[in-house]
Coordinates of C-alpha atoms and ligand atoms in Angstrom, one line a residue:
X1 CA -94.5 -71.5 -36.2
X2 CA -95.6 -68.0 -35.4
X3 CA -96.7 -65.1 -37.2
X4 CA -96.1 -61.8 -36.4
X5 CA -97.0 -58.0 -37.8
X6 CA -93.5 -55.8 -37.4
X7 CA -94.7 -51.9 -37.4
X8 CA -91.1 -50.1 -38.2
X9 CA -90.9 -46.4 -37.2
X10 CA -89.3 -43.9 -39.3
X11 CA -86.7 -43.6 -37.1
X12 CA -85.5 -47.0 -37.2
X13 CA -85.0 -46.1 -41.2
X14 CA -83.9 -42.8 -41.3
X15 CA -82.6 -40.2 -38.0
X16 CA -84.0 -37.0 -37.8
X17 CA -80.5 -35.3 -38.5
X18 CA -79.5 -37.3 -41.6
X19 CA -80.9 -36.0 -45.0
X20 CA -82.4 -38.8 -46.5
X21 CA -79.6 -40.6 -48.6
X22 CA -79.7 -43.9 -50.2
X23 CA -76.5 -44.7 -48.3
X24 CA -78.1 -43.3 -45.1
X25 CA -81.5 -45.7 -46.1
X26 CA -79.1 -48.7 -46.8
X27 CA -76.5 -47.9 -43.2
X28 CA -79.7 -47.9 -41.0
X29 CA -81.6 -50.6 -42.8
X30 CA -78.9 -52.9 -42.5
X31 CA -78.7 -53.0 -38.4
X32 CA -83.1 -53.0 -38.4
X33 CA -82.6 -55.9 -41.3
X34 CA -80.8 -58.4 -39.5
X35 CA -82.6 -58.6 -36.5
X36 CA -85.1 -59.2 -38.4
X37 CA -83.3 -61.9 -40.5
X38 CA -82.2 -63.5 -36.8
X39 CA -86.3 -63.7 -35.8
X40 CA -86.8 -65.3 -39.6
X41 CA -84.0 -67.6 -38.5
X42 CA -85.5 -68.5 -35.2
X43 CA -88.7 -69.9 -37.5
X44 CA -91.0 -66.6 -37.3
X45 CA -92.8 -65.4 -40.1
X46 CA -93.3 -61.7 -41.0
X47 CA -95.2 -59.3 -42.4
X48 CA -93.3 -55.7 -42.2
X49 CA -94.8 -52.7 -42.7
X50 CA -93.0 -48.9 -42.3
X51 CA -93.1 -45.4 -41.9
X52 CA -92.7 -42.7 -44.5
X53 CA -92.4 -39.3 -42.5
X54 CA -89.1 -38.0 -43.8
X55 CA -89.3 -39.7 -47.4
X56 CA -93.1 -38.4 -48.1
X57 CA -91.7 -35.2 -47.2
X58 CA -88.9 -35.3 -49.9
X59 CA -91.2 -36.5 -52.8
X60 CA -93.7 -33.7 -52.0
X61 CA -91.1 -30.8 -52.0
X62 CA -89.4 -32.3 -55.7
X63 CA -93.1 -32.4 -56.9
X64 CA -93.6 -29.0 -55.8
X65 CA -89.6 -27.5 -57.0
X66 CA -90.2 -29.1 -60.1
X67 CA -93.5 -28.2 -60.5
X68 CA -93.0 -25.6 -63.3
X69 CA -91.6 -28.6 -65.6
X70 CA -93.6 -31.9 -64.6
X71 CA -97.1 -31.5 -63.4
X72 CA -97.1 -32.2 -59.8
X73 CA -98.4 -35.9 -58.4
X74 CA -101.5 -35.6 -55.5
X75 CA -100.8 -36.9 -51.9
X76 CA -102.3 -40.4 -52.9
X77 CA -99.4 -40.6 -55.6
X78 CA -96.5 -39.9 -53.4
X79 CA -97.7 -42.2 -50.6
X80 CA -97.4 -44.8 -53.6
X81 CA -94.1 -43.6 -54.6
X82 CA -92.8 -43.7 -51.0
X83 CA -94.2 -47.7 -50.6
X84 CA -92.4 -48.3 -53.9
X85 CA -89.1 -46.8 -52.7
X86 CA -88.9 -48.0 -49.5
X87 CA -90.3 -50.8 -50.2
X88 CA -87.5 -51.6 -52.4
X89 CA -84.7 -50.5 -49.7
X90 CA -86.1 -52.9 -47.7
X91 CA -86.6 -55.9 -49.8
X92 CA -83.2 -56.0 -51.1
X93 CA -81.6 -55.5 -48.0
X94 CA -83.7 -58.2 -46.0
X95 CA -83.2 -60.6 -49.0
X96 CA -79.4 -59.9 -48.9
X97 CA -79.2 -60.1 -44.7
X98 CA -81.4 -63.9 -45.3
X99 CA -79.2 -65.3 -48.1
X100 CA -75.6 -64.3 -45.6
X101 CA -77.5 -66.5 -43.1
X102 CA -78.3 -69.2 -45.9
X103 CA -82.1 -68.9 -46.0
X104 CA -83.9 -68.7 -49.1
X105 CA -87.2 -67.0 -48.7
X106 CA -88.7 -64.3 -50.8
X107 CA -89.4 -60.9 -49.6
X108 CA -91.7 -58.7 -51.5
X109 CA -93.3 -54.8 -51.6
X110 CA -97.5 -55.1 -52.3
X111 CA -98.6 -51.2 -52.9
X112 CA -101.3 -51.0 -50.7
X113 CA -104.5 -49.5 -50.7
X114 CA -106.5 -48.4 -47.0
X115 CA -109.8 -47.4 -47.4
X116 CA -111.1 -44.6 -45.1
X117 CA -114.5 -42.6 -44.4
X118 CA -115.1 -40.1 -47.3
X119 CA -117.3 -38.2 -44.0
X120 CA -114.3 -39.1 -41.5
X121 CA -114.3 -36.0 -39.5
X122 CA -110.2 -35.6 -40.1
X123 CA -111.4 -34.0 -43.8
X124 CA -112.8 -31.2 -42.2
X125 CA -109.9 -30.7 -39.9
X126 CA -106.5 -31.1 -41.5
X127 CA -104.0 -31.8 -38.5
X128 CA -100.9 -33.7 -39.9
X129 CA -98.3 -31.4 -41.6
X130 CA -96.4 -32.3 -43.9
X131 CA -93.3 -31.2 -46.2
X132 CA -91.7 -28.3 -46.7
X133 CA -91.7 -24.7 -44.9
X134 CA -93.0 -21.2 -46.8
X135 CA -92.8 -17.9 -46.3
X136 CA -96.3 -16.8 -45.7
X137 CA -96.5 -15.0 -49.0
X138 CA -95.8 -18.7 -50.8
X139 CA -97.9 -20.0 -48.6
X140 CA -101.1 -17.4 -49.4
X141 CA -100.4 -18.1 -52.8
X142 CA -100.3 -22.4 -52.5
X143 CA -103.8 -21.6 -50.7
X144 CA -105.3 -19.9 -53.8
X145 CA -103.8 -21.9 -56.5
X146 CA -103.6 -25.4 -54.9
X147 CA -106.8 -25.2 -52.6
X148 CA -103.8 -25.8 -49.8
X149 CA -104.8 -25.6 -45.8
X150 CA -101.4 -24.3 -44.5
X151 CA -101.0 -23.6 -40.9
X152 CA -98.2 -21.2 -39.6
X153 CA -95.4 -23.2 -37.6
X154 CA -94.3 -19.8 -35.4
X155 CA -91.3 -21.8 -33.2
X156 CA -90.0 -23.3 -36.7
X157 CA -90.2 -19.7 -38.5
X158 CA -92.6 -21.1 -41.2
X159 CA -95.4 -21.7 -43.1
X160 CA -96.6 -25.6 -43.9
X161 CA -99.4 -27.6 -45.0
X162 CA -101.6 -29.7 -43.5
X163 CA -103.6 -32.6 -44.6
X164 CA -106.2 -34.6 -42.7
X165 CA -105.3 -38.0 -41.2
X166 CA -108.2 -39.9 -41.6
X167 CA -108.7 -43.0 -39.4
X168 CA -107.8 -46.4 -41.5
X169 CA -111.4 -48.9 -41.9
X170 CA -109.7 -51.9 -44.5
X171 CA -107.0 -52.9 -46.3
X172 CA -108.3 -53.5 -50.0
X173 CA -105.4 -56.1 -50.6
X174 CA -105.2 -58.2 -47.4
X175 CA -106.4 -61.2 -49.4
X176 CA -103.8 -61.0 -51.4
X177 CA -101.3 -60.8 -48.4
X178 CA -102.8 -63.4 -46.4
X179 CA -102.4 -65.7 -49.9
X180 CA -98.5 -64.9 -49.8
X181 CA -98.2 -66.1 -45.9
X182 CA -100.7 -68.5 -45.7
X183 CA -101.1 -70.5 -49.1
X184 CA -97.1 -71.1 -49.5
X185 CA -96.6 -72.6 -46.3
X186 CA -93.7 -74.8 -47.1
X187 CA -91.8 -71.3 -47.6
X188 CA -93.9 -68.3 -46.6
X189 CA -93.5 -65.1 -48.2
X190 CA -92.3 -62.0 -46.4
X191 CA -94.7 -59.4 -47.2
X192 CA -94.1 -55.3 -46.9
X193 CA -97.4 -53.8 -47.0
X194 CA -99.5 -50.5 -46.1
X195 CA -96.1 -48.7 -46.1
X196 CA -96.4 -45.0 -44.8
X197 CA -99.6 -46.1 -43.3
X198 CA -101.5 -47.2 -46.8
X199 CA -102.5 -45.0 -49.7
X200 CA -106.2 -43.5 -48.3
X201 CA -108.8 -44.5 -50.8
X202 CA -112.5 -43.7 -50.0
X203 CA -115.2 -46.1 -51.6
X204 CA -117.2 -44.5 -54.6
X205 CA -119.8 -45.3 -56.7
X206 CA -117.5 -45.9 -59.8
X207 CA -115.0 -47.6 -56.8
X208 CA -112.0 -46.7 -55.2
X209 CA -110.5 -43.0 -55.2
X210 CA -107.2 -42.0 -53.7
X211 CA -107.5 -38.8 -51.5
X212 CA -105.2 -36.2 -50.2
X213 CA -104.5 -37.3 -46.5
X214 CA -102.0 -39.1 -44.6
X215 CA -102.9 -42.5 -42.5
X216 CA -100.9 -43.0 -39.5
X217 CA -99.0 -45.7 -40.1
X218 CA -99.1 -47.1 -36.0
X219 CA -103.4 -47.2 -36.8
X220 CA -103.1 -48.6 -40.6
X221 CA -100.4 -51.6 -39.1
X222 CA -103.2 -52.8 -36.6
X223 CA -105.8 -52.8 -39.2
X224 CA -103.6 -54.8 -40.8
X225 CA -102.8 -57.1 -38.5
X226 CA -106.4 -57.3 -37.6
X227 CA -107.7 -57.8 -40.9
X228 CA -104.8 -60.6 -41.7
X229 CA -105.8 -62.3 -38.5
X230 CA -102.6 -62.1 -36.7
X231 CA -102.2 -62.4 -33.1
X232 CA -99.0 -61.0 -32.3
X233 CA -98.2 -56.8 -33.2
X234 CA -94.6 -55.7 -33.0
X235 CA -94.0 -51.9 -33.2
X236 CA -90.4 -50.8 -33.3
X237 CA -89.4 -47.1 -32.5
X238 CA -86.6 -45.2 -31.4
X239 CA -87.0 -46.2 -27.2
X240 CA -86.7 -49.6 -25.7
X241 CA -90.1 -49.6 -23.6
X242 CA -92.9 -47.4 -23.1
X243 CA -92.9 -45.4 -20.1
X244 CA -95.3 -43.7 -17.6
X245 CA -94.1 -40.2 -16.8
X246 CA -91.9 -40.1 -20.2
X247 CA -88.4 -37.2 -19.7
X248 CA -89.4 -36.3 -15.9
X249 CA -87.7 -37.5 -12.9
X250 CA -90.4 -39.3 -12.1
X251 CA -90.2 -41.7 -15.3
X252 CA -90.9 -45.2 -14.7
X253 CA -90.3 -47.4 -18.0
X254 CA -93.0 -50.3 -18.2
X255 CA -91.9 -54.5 -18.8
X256 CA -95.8 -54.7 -19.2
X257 CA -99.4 -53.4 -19.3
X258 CA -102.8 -54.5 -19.5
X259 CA -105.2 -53.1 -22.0
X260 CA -107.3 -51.3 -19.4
X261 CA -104.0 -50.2 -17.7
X262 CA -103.2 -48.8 -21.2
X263 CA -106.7 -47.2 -21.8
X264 CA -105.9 -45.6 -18.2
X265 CA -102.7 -44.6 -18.7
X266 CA -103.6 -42.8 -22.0
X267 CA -106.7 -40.7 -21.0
X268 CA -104.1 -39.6 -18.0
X269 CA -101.9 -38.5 -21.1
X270 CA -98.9 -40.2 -20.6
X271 CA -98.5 -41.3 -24.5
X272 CA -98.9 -38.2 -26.6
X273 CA -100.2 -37.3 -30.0
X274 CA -97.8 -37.9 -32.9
X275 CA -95.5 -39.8 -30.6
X276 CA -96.2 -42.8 -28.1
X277 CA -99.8 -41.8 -28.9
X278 CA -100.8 -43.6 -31.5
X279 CA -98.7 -46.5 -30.7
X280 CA -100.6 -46.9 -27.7
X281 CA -104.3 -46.5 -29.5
X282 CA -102.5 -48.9 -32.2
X283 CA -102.1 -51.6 -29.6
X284 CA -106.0 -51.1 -27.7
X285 CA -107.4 -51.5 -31.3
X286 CA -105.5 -54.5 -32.0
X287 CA -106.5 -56.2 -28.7
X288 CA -110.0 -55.3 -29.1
X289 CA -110.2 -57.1 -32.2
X290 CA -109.1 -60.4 -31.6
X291 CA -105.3 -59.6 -31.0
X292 CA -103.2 -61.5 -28.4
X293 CA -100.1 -59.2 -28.0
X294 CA -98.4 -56.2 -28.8
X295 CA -94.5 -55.2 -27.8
X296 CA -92.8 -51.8 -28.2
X297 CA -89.2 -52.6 -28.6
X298 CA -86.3 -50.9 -30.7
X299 CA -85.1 -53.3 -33.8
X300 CA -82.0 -54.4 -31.3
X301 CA -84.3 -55.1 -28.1
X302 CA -86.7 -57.5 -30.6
X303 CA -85.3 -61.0 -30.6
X304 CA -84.8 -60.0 -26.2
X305 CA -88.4 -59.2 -26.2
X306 CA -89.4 -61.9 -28.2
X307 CA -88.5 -64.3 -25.5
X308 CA -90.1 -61.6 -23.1
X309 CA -86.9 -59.9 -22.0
X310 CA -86.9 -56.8 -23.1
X311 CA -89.5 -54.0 -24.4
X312 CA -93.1 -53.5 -23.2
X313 CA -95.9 -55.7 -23.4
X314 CA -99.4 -54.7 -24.1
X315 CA -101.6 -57.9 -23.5
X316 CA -105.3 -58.2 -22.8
X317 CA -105.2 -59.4 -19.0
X318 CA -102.4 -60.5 -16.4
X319 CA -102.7 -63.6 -17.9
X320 CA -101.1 -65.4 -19.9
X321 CA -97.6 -64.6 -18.6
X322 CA -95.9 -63.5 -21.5
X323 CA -92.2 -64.7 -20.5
X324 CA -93.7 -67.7 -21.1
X325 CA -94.0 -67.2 -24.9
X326 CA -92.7 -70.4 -26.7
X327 CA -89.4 -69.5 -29.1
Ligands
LIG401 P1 -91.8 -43.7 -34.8 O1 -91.1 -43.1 -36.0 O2 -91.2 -45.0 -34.4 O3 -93.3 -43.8 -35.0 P2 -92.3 -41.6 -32.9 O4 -91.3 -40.5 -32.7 O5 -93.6 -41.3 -33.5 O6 -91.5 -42.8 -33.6 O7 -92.6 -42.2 -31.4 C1 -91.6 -42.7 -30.6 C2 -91.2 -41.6 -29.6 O8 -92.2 -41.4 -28.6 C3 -90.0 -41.8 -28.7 O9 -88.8 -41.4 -29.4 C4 -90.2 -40.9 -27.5 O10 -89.5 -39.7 -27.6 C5 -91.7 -40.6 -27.6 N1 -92.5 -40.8 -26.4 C6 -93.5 -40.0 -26.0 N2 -94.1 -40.5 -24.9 C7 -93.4 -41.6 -24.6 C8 -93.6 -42.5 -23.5 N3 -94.6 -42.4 -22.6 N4 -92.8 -43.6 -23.4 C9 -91.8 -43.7 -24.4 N5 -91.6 -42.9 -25.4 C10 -92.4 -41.8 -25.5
LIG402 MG1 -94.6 -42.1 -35.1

């Protein structure tokens, strides 16, 4: 029996041109679902964790249309309301795609705390924006009455905020997700955590305190496969293997790299920021701390790359081969 960490990109839930529909939510999470059913089926256990780009973007902008009425919810909230919604999505759907194939296993949603550095240098230096666009005379006054840093967005016509993306140090509930896979072994648990990349709490004197930032979710999913002790770290996206040379003649897609080939590779800035980036940094953290493997696949390409067929491999050293991972 194996145990893997499955990282699923926002675009394997939602498509940058559709709006963000529970039907749209249910259509896409129904392919990414039983692929992940069929690697249950084959005897793997998982725990999923997700993206929140698009949705995190929705729940901000009702907070802020609404805001006259209800008293907006801080970041921290709406990363909690995004784990709890998608979360839910993909429970039921999983559960539904398990009991067609006749197995009974439990799938459940943990909220989940990350802690990061109150001093991380990402406060100083918001980067990640997020939600809606303004006009700049909005945007001048969100930056007086909400203490906002906004940034203009010239190509996109707009104005938009921008929160720091703090690096991701612990997950404060891994016990509690290791207890749900390990301790029930006769029928392990699936477990959804550190959806949208976790909520960001930083460690006080009276405890933890959510702040206003956004964790990358690639980063937060290889802490938490670290911390649970996994070996094996599965991200899916939107491309069937990583490539060197990505959208250039020259583009050569990879069946495998070493760490140090991926170190390389990145400070030659093949993987960029916000993209393949993190991914990649994902995956060197992972296998610095005690991980074995990491594959980039798309949800159809996993149970392919599973038995070392398909999607990109990210292991420590040439050895061992990885086609000759037991199924
Ligand atoms: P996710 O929502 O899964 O995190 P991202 O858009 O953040 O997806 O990252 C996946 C995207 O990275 C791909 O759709 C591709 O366009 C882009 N990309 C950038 N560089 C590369 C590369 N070197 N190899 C493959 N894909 C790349
Ligand atoms: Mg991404």
């Amino acid at each position: 029996m194996r145990t893997a960490v499955i990282a699923i990109g926002g675009n394997a839930i939602l498509h940058p041109e559709q709006k963000g529909t529970k039907e749209e939510h249910y259509a896409n999470l129904q392919i990414t679902c039983s692929h992940l059913a069929l690697l249950i089926r084959e005897g793997y256990d998982i725990v999923l964790t997700h993206g929140n780009g698009p949705q995190i973007g929705n729940i901000v902008l009702q907070n802020e249309l609404t805001s006259n009425n209800v008293p907006p919810m801080p970041l921290d909230v709406c990363v909690a309301e995004s784990q709890g919604e998608m979360g839910y999505f993909l429970q039921q759907v999983l559960t539904n795609k398990l009991r067609e194939m006749g197995i009974d296993k439990q799938v459940v949603s943990m909220i989940t705390q990350v802690v990061v550095n109150k001093d991380d240098k990402a406060f100083k230096n918001p980067t990640k924006p997020i939600g809606h666009y303004y006009t700049k005379d909005e945007a001048l006054r969100l930056m007086e009455e909400r203490k906002w840093q906004m940034v203009e967005d010239i190509s996109r016509g707009g104005w938009r905020r921008v929160v720091p993306s703090p690096k991701p140090i612990d997950i404060v509930e891994k016990e509690a997700i290791m207890r749900l896979i390990f301790s029930s072994k006769s029928s392990p648990i699936v477990v959804i955590a550190s959806g949208g990349g976790g909520i960001p709490v930083i460690q006080t004197e009276n405890g933890y305190k959510g702040v206003e930032a956004v964790i990358d979710k690639d980063l937060a999913a290889s802490i938490l496969a670290t911390s649970i002790e996994e070996e094996l770290f599965i991200m899916l996206t939107d491309v069937p293997k990583v490539a060197l040379n990505f959208n250039t003649p020259q583009q050569v897609e990879l069946d495998k790299m070493t760490l140090l080939e991926a170190k390389e590779y990145l400070s030659q800035g093949h993987f960029p920021p916000g993209s393949m980036g993190p991914k990649i940094e994902a995956a060197i953290l992972f296998l610095e701390h005690g991980g074995k493997e990491v594959i980039i696949t798309t949800p159809d390409n996993l149970l392919k790359a599973m038995q070392g067929k398909a999607g990109t491999y990210i292991v420590k050293s040439q050895n061992p081969n990885p086609k000759q991972i037991p199924f």
